[in-house]
Amino acid sequence: MNRLKTLTLAVAATALAASTLTAQARDFRLGLITPPQHMWSTEAEAFADSLHERSDGEHSVSVFPAQQLGNEAQMVQQLQTGALDMAFLTIAEISNRIPDFGALYAPYLVDGVDHAARLLRSDTAAELLELMPAEVGLVGVGYGMVGMRQVLSRDPIESMDDMRGQRLRITPFEPIRDFYTATGAAPAPMPLLEVYDALANGQVDAIDMDFDSILILKFYEQANNLLISNHMMFPMVGVVSGRVWRELSAEDRELIETTMAEHLENVLTGFQEMDAAQEEEIRGLDLNIVEADAEFFSEAIVEWEATWAEKAPMLEALREEAERLRQ
Ligand code: 3HB
């Protein structure tokens, strides 16, 4: 080895040692709205364990599930100021702030959970994440999801006519609100953890929900008609505060990014793996089940497209990608 190379290596080693010495041990805070038993929450805990282990005990992550730190709008604000370090967020709040994300909720963009996961792993979906630092000050590390959306209702829904005037709970965001308004229903925005009581006390007649939450939060106890419609996918995004990101060393960024991405991938595969069994379990409950497809909602879809093709220019590219990934 020549002298110059040895010297360069020695300087590099000293720099590395110095940066390790000055690297700050951190206890990051990660917030999410889902209850502790939801897979987003259990994978957030698993991410915390992995990061602790891979940083040789230097970094830890405290996970705050069940909206302990506030709703998603409040968490996004905290992420922007750096008061919160990380979160697993539905795309709902993000799509309210970056309309292009609304394209992910195009009705029947995907055929089911496998197709949804393929689309979320694509470069086109990754392009959306690139918009986040400049537009909301968050670093979007990758996607997770839950299962496809269904409609659970007190009264049977056999055609779109039956939806007219129904007070129907939605996650609070615009693309889904526009879809249900177009069906003739009266959308009632409400966070996940308020849904059970709202159904129980008659505040809403129906809810937009996924199989997993219908089961784990026992919504079927309060409404026994299920429209298996698979009408939209429901992505999640793992984020780090842009402010916090800027303070991190390149090494820590890399560690956080790869570790979080791995656990988000576990969420995608987890929901892919659970879907069929959950559908079977739900079909085994004492529910009146009706199935729906794009034809069922055709007029509402035309109306939705008219608004969102303009609001979310990424819709076209996502559709093309979804078409390529259709199997
Ligand atoms: C929702 O319906 O708002 C929701 C459902 C989930 C996870 C997060 C939000 O399974």
Tab-separated table of C-alpha atoms and ligand atoms in Angstrom:
chain	number	residue	atom	x	y	z
A	1	MET	CA	0.000	0.000	0.000
A	2	ASN	CA	1.512	3.368	-0.913
A	3	ARG	CA	1.989	6.092	1.671
A	4	LEU	CA	-0.652	8.391	0.287
A	5	LYS	CA	-3.274	5.662	0.416
A	6	THR	CA	-2.300	4.745	3.971
A	7	LEU	CA	-2.516	8.380	4.970
A	8	THR	CA	-5.911	8.793	3.299
A	9	LEU	CA	-7.212	5.724	5.085
A	10	ALA	CA	-5.870	6.963	8.390
A	11	VAL	CA	-7.572	10.334	7.910
A	12	ALA	CA	-10.816	8.623	6.934
A	13	ALA	CA	-10.639	6.363	9.969
A	14	THR	CA	-10.054	9.334	12.276
A	15	ALA	CA	-12.994	11.186	10.709
A	16	LEU	CA	-15.190	8.137	11.137
A	17	ALA	CA	-14.159	7.732	14.783
A	18	ALA	CA	-14.858	11.420	15.413
A	19	SER	CA	-18.246	11.243	13.765
A	20	THR	CA	-19.113	8.147	15.777
A	21	LEU	CA	-18.067	9.892	18.946
A	22	THR	CA	-20.097	12.988	18.170
A	23	ALA	CA	-23.085	11.054	16.787
A	24	GLN	CA	-25.951	11.751	19.111
A	25	ALA	CA	-27.796	8.887	20.712
A	26	ARG	CA	-31.441	9.590	20.061
A	27	ASP	CA	-34.778	8.464	21.408
A	28	PHE	CA	-37.036	9.020	18.439
A	29	ARG	CA	-40.790	9.306	18.798
A	30	LEU	CA	-43.040	7.609	16.256
A	31	GLY	CA	-46.773	8.345	16.209
A	32	LEU	CA	-49.664	6.576	14.536
A	33	ILE	CA	-53.444	6.480	14.778
A	34	THR	CA	-54.022	2.730	14.769
A	35	PRO	CA	-54.767	0.757	17.962
A	36	PRO	CA	-51.943	-1.336	19.485
A	37	GLN	CA	-53.158	-4.639	17.997
A	38	HIS	CA	-53.259	-3.272	14.407
A	39	MET	CA	-50.373	-4.473	12.205
A	40	TRP	CA	-49.177	-0.903	11.592
A	41	SER	CA	-48.638	-0.588	15.342
A	42	THR	CA	-47.001	-3.990	15.809
A	43	GLU	CA	-44.645	-3.349	12.863
A	44	ALA	CA	-43.828	0.098	14.278
A	45	GLU	CA	-42.755	-1.687	17.488
A	46	ALA	CA	-40.763	-4.211	15.450
A	47	PHE	CA	-39.069	-1.317	13.602
A	48	ALA	CA	-38.194	0.213	16.994
A	49	ASP	CA	-36.580	-3.072	18.085
A	50	SER	CA	-34.631	-3.422	14.824
A	51	LEU	CA	-33.304	0.139	14.925
A	52	HIS	CA	-32.209	-0.259	18.548
A	53	GLU	CA	-30.402	-3.475	17.719
A	54	ARG	CA	-28.782	-2.277	14.495
A	55	SER	CA	-27.536	0.940	16.077
A	56	ASP	CA	-25.913	-1.207	18.781
A	57	GLY	CA	-28.244	0.215	21.361
A	58	GLU	CA	-27.463	3.838	20.481
A	59	HIS	CA	-30.863	4.799	19.105
A	60	SER	CA	-34.274	3.887	20.394
A	61	VAL	CA	-37.790	4.607	19.178
A	62	SER	CA	-40.807	5.159	21.433
A	63	VAL	CA	-44.000	4.237	19.621
A	64	PHE	CA	-47.233	6.133	20.357
A	65	PRO	CA	-50.209	4.263	18.852
A	66	ALA	CA	-53.932	5.008	19.036
A	67	GLN	CA	-53.677	8.712	18.295
A	68	GLN	CA	-51.933	9.408	21.621
A	69	LEU	CA	-50.087	12.337	20.026
A	70	GLY	CA	-53.148	13.653	18.205
A	71	ASN	CA	-54.882	13.018	14.910
A	72	GLU	CA	-52.949	12.859	11.653
A	73	ALA	CA	-53.375	16.564	10.866
A	74	GLN	CA	-51.853	17.364	14.273
A	75	MET	CA	-49.078	14.811	13.835
A	76	VAL	CA	-48.157	16.270	10.434
A	77	GLN	CA	-47.818	19.691	12.102
A	78	GLN	CA	-45.610	18.210	14.826
A	79	LEU	CA	-43.490	16.482	12.175
A	80	GLN	CA	-43.095	19.792	10.365
A	81	THR	CA	-41.802	21.582	13.463
A	82	GLY	CA	-39.624	18.630	14.460
A	83	ALA	CA	-41.626	18.039	17.673
A	84	LEU	CA	-42.351	14.560	16.327
A	85	ASP	CA	-39.634	12.528	14.587
A	86	MET	CA	-41.481	9.824	12.676
A	87	ALA	CA	-44.947	8.517	11.861
A	88	PHE	CA	-46.838	5.858	9.950
A	89	LEU	CA	-49.615	7.845	8.291
A	90	THR	CA	-52.601	6.994	6.142
A	91	ILE	CA	-52.311	8.855	2.851
A	92	ALA	CA	-55.453	10.741	3.890
A	93	GLU	CA	-53.816	13.784	5.440
A	94	ILE	CA	-51.019	13.777	2.863
A	95	SER	CA	-53.525	13.735	-0.003
A	96	ASN	CA	-55.307	16.720	1.545
A	97	ARG	CA	-52.007	18.597	1.274
A	98	ILE	CA	-50.596	17.084	-1.940
A	99	PRO	CA	-53.565	16.367	-4.246
A	100	ASP	CA	-51.476	14.104	-6.511
A	101	PHE	CA	-51.606	11.488	-3.738
A	102	GLY	CA	-55.384	11.414	-4.279
A	103	ALA	CA	-54.663	9.407	-7.442
A	104	LEU	CA	-53.890	6.397	-5.237
A	105	TYR	CA	-57.596	6.346	-4.294
A	106	ALA	CA	-58.957	6.140	-7.818
A	107	PRO	CA	-61.869	3.669	-7.600
A	108	TYR	CA	-60.845	0.279	-9.005
A	109	LEU	CA	-57.315	1.457	-9.814
A	110	VAL	CA	-56.227	-1.972	-8.560
A	111	ASP	CA	-57.948	-5.369	-8.478
A	112	GLY	CA	-57.040	-6.387	-4.942
A	113	VAL	CA	-54.308	-6.430	-2.299
A	114	ASP	CA	-51.663	-8.174	-4.430
A	115	HIS	CA	-52.107	-5.684	-7.236
A	116	ALA	CA	-52.117	-2.816	-4.697
A	117	ALA	CA	-48.838	-4.017	-3.183
A	118	ARG	CA	-47.235	-4.290	-6.638
A	119	LEU	CA	-48.312	-0.756	-7.487
A	120	LEU	CA	-47.030	0.604	-4.169
A	121	ARG	CA	-43.652	-1.036	-4.806
A	122	SER	CA	-43.393	0.579	-8.271
A	123	ASP	CA	-41.194	3.493	-9.347
A	124	THR	CA	-44.312	5.481	-10.245
A	125	ALA	CA	-45.588	5.280	-6.659
A	126	ALA	CA	-42.074	6.142	-5.456
A	127	GLU	CA	-42.223	9.324	-7.583
A	128	LEU	CA	-45.075	10.532	-5.393
A	129	LEU	CA	-42.873	10.171	-2.317
A	130	GLU	CA	-40.368	12.510	-3.968
A	131	LEU	CA	-42.942	15.323	-3.720
A	132	MET	CA	-43.110	15.129	0.061
A	133	PRO	CA	-39.969	16.963	1.235
A	134	ALA	CA	-40.667	20.108	-0.797
A	135	GLU	CA	-44.428	20.149	-0.384
A	136	VAL	CA	-44.957	19.058	3.231
A	137	GLY	CA	-41.466	18.984	4.734
A	138	LEU	CA	-41.527	15.222	5.365
A	139	VAL	CA	-39.300	12.472	4.059
A	140	GLY	CA	-41.452	9.633	2.706
A	141	VAL	CA	-39.492	6.434	3.301
A	142	GLY	CA	-41.923	3.960	1.730
A	143	TYR	CA	-45.417	2.561	1.635
A	144	GLY	CA	-47.425	0.142	3.722
A	145	MET	CA	-51.171	-0.451	3.392
A	146	VAL	CA	-54.252	-2.140	4.793
A	147	GLY	CA	-56.701	-4.253	2.840
A	148	MET	CA	-59.169	-2.968	0.262
A	149	ARG	CA	-62.124	-0.773	1.250
A	150	GLN	CA	-65.568	-2.291	1.818
A	151	VAL	CA	-68.909	-0.872	3.033
A	152	LEU	CA	-70.453	-2.180	6.249
A	153	SER	CA	-73.995	-0.900	6.844
A	154	ARG	CA	-76.986	-1.246	9.103
A	155	ASP	CA	-79.433	-1.535	6.177
A	156	PRO	CA	-78.699	-3.685	3.125
A	157	ILE	CA	-77.073	-1.952	0.135
A	158	GLU	CA	-77.960	-3.777	-3.055
A	159	SER	CA	-77.543	-0.971	-5.564
A	160	MET	CA	-76.160	2.548	-5.560
A	161	ASP	CA	-79.727	3.781	-5.022
A	162	ASP	CA	-79.640	2.231	-1.554
A	163	MET	CA	-76.725	4.508	-0.673
A	164	ARG	CA	-78.693	7.694	-1.240
A	165	GLY	CA	-78.804	9.789	1.932
A	166	GLN	CA	-76.982	7.204	4.035
A	167	ARG	CA	-74.754	8.811	6.654
A	168	LEU	CA	-71.591	6.989	5.783
A	169	ARG	CA	-68.421	7.224	7.837
A	170	ILE	CA	-65.255	7.972	5.882
A	171	THR	CA	-61.641	8.568	6.836
A	172	PRO	CA	-61.289	12.370	6.674
A	173	PHE	CA	-59.936	13.135	3.193
A	174	GLU	CA	-61.133	14.542	-0.086
A	175	PRO	CA	-60.865	11.781	-2.708
A	176	ILE	CA	-62.962	9.400	-0.633
A	177	ARG	CA	-65.420	12.146	0.282
A	178	ASP	CA	-65.884	12.944	-3.426
A	179	PHE	CA	-66.437	9.275	-4.244
A	180	TYR	CA	-69.206	8.788	-1.688
A	181	THR	CA	-70.813	12.143	-2.469
A	182	ALA	CA	-71.005	10.939	-6.076
A	183	THR	CA	-72.767	7.745	-4.929
A	184	GLY	CA	-75.494	9.873	-3.287
A	185	ALA	CA	-74.408	9.021	0.283
A	186	ALA	CA	-73.758	11.702	2.913
A	187	PRO	CA	-70.107	11.200	3.927
A	188	ALA	CA	-69.312	11.724	7.618
A	189	PRO	CA	-65.533	12.170	8.174
A	190	MET	CA	-64.453	10.482	11.391
A	191	PRO	CA	-61.193	9.032	12.742
A	192	LEU	CA	-60.915	5.247	13.052
A	193	LEU	CA	-61.100	5.116	16.838
A	194	GLU	CA	-64.445	6.946	16.961
A	195	VAL	CA	-66.175	4.635	14.510
A	196	TYR	CA	-67.392	1.913	16.876
A	197	ASP	CA	-69.343	4.304	19.106
A	198	ALA	CA	-70.714	6.257	16.137
A	199	LEU	CA	-72.107	3.033	14.687
A	200	ALA	CA	-73.399	1.893	18.068
A	201	ASN	CA	-75.237	5.139	18.847
A	202	GLY	CA	-76.675	5.576	15.360
A	203	GLN	CA	-74.618	8.648	14.472
A	204	VAL	CA	-73.772	6.905	11.195
A	205	ASP	CA	-75.662	4.317	9.116
A	206	ALA	CA	-72.694	2.791	7.338
A	207	ILE	CA	-68.898	2.835	7.318
A	208	ASP	CA	-66.109	2.642	4.746
A	209	MET	CA	-63.662	0.090	6.176
A	210	ASP	CA	-61.178	-2.730	5.527
A	211	PHE	CA	-61.623	-6.419	6.510
A	212	ASP	CA	-58.893	-6.257	9.142
A	213	SER	CA	-60.367	-3.358	11.107
A	214	ILE	CA	-63.898	-4.753	10.743
A	215	LEU	CA	-62.572	-7.826	12.546
A	216	ILE	CA	-60.164	-6.411	15.117
A	217	LEU	CA	-62.403	-3.504	16.118
A	218	LYS	CA	-65.546	-5.696	15.930
A	219	PHE	CA	-67.585	-3.303	13.802
A	220	TYR	CA	-69.673	-6.291	12.652
A	221	GLU	CA	-71.296	-6.267	16.116
A	222	GLN	CA	-73.035	-3.011	15.206
A	223	ALA	CA	-74.013	-3.474	11.538
A	224	ASN	CA	-74.701	-6.711	9.725
A	225	ASN	CA	-74.747	-5.874	6.016
A	226	LEU	CA	-71.484	-5.991	4.133
A	227	LEU	CA	-70.900	-4.788	0.597
A	228	ILE	CA	-67.724	-6.535	-0.532
A	229	SER	CA	-66.732	-3.952	-3.091
A	230	ASN	CA	-62.904	-3.777	-2.949
A	231	HIS	CA	-63.401	-0.312	-4.387
A	232	MET	CA	-60.165	1.361	-3.310
A	233	MET	CA	-56.813	0.503	-1.914
A	234	PHE	CA	-55.676	2.132	1.321
A	235	PRO	CA	-51.966	2.930	1.420
A	236	MET	CA	-49.915	4.055	4.381
A	237	VAL	CA	-46.642	5.982	4.287
A	238	GLY	CA	-43.734	5.781	6.710
A	239	VAL	CA	-42.288	9.270	7.233
A	240	VAL	CA	-39.472	11.093	9.012
A	241	SER	CA	-39.640	14.797	9.873
A	242	GLY	CA	-37.595	16.781	7.316
A	243	ARG	CA	-36.175	18.918	10.141
A	244	VAL	CA	-35.034	15.877	12.067
A	245	TRP	CA	-33.673	14.284	8.874
A	246	ARG	CA	-31.401	17.271	8.238
A	247	GLU	CA	-29.816	16.836	11.665
A	248	LEU	CA	-28.980	13.175	11.119
A	249	SER	CA	-25.651	11.845	9.890
A	250	ALA	CA	-25.584	10.127	6.485
A	251	GLU	CA	-25.007	6.886	8.347
A	252	ASP	CA	-28.078	7.302	10.560
A	253	ARG	CA	-30.242	8.285	7.603
A	254	GLU	CA	-29.191	5.159	5.767
A	255	LEU	CA	-29.848	2.998	8.818
A	256	ILE	CA	-33.280	4.502	9.460
A	257	GLU	CA	-34.270	4.403	5.819
A	258	THR	CA	-33.361	0.770	5.216
A	259	THR	CA	-34.747	-0.436	8.533
A	260	MET	CA	-38.048	1.404	8.212
A	261	ALA	CA	-38.404	0.326	4.557
A	262	GLU	CA	-38.014	-3.302	5.625
A	263	HIS	CA	-40.806	-3.034	8.173
A	264	LEU	CA	-43.083	-1.191	5.751
A	265	GLU	CA	-42.499	-4.050	3.326
A	266	ASN	CA	-43.555	-6.446	6.131
A	267	VAL	CA	-46.825	-4.505	6.362
A	268	LEU	CA	-47.427	-4.869	2.627
A	269	THR	CA	-46.745	-8.601	2.625
A	270	GLY	CA	-48.611	-9.032	5.918
A	271	PHE	CA	-51.823	-7.620	4.457
A	272	GLN	CA	-51.327	-9.631	1.272
A	273	GLU	CA	-51.020	-12.777	3.356
A	274	MET	CA	-53.953	-12.060	5.683
A	275	ASP	CA	-56.482	-10.973	3.085
A	276	ALA	CA	-57.959	-14.297	1.956
A	277	ALA	CA	-58.235	-15.678	5.496
A	278	GLN	CA	-59.864	-12.467	6.724
A	279	GLU	CA	-62.386	-12.548	3.901
A	280	GLU	CA	-63.173	-16.154	4.786
A	281	GLU	CA	-63.560	-15.286	8.449
A	282	ILE	CA	-65.903	-12.416	7.589
A	283	ARG	CA	-67.938	-14.596	5.246
A	284	GLY	CA	-68.294	-17.009	8.176
A	285	LEU	CA	-69.896	-14.334	10.379
A	286	ASP	CA	-73.623	-13.880	10.399
A	287	LEU	CA	-73.644	-11.036	7.859
A	288	ASN	CA	-75.764	-10.356	4.812
A	289	ILE	CA	-73.154	-10.108	2.054
A	290	VAL	CA	-73.563	-8.421	-1.326
A	291	GLU	CA	-70.741	-8.119	-3.850
A	292	ALA	CA	-70.049	-5.046	-5.956
A	293	ASP	CA	-67.681	-4.155	-8.785
A	294	ALA	CA	-66.852	-1.099	-10.897
A	295	GLU	CA	-70.127	-1.546	-12.795
A	296	PHE	CA	-72.097	-1.152	-9.552
A	297	PHE	CA	-70.518	2.295	-9.005
A	298	SER	CA	-70.157	3.278	-12.669
A	299	GLU	CA	-71.888	6.681	-12.488
A	300	ALA	CA	-70.050	7.664	-9.323
A	301	ILE	CA	-66.750	6.664	-10.900
A	302	VAL	CA	-67.334	8.881	-13.957
A	303	GLU	CA	-68.020	11.819	-11.653
A	304	TRP	CA	-64.965	11.082	-9.508
A	305	GLU	CA	-62.693	10.839	-12.533
A	306	ALA	CA	-63.939	14.173	-13.883
A	307	THR	CA	-62.742	15.926	-10.706
A	308	TRP	CA	-59.590	13.983	-9.931
A	309	ALA	CA	-58.034	13.600	-13.372
A	310	GLU	CA	-57.481	17.349	-13.155
A	311	LYS	CA	-56.618	17.612	-9.459
A	312	ALA	CA	-54.143	14.731	-9.554
A	313	PRO	CA	-52.169	14.715	-12.818
A	314	MET	CA	-50.231	11.659	-11.567
A	315	LEU	CA	-53.414	9.619	-12.046
A	316	GLU	CA	-52.587	8.898	-15.673
A	317	ALA	CA	-49.096	7.576	-14.953
A	318	LEU	CA	-50.408	5.503	-12.031
A	319	ARG	CA	-53.123	3.991	-14.195
A	320	GLU	CA	-50.574	3.028	-16.841
A	321	GLU	CA	-48.361	1.489	-14.190
A	322	ALA	CA	-51.349	-0.352	-12.678
A	323	GLU	CA	-52.244	-1.667	-16.124
A	324	ARG	CA	-48.693	-2.965	-16.627
A	325	LEU	CA	-48.853	-4.661	-13.240
A	326	ARG	CA	-52.283	-6.217	-13.785
A	327	GLN	CA	-52.031	-10.026	-13.851
B	1	3HB	C1	-59.572	4.113	8.590
B	1	3HB	O1	-60.577	3.509	8.200
B	1	3HB	O2	-59.577	5.343	8.740
B	1	3HB	C2	-58.321	3.360	8.877
B	1	3HB	C3	-58.339	1.988	8.810
B	1	3HB	C4	-57.173	1.268	9.076
B	1	3HB	C5	-55.998	1.927	9.389
B	1	3HB	C6	-55.993	3.307	9.439
B	1	3HB	C7	-57.157	4.030	9.188
B	1	3HB	O3	-57.170	-0.078	9.046
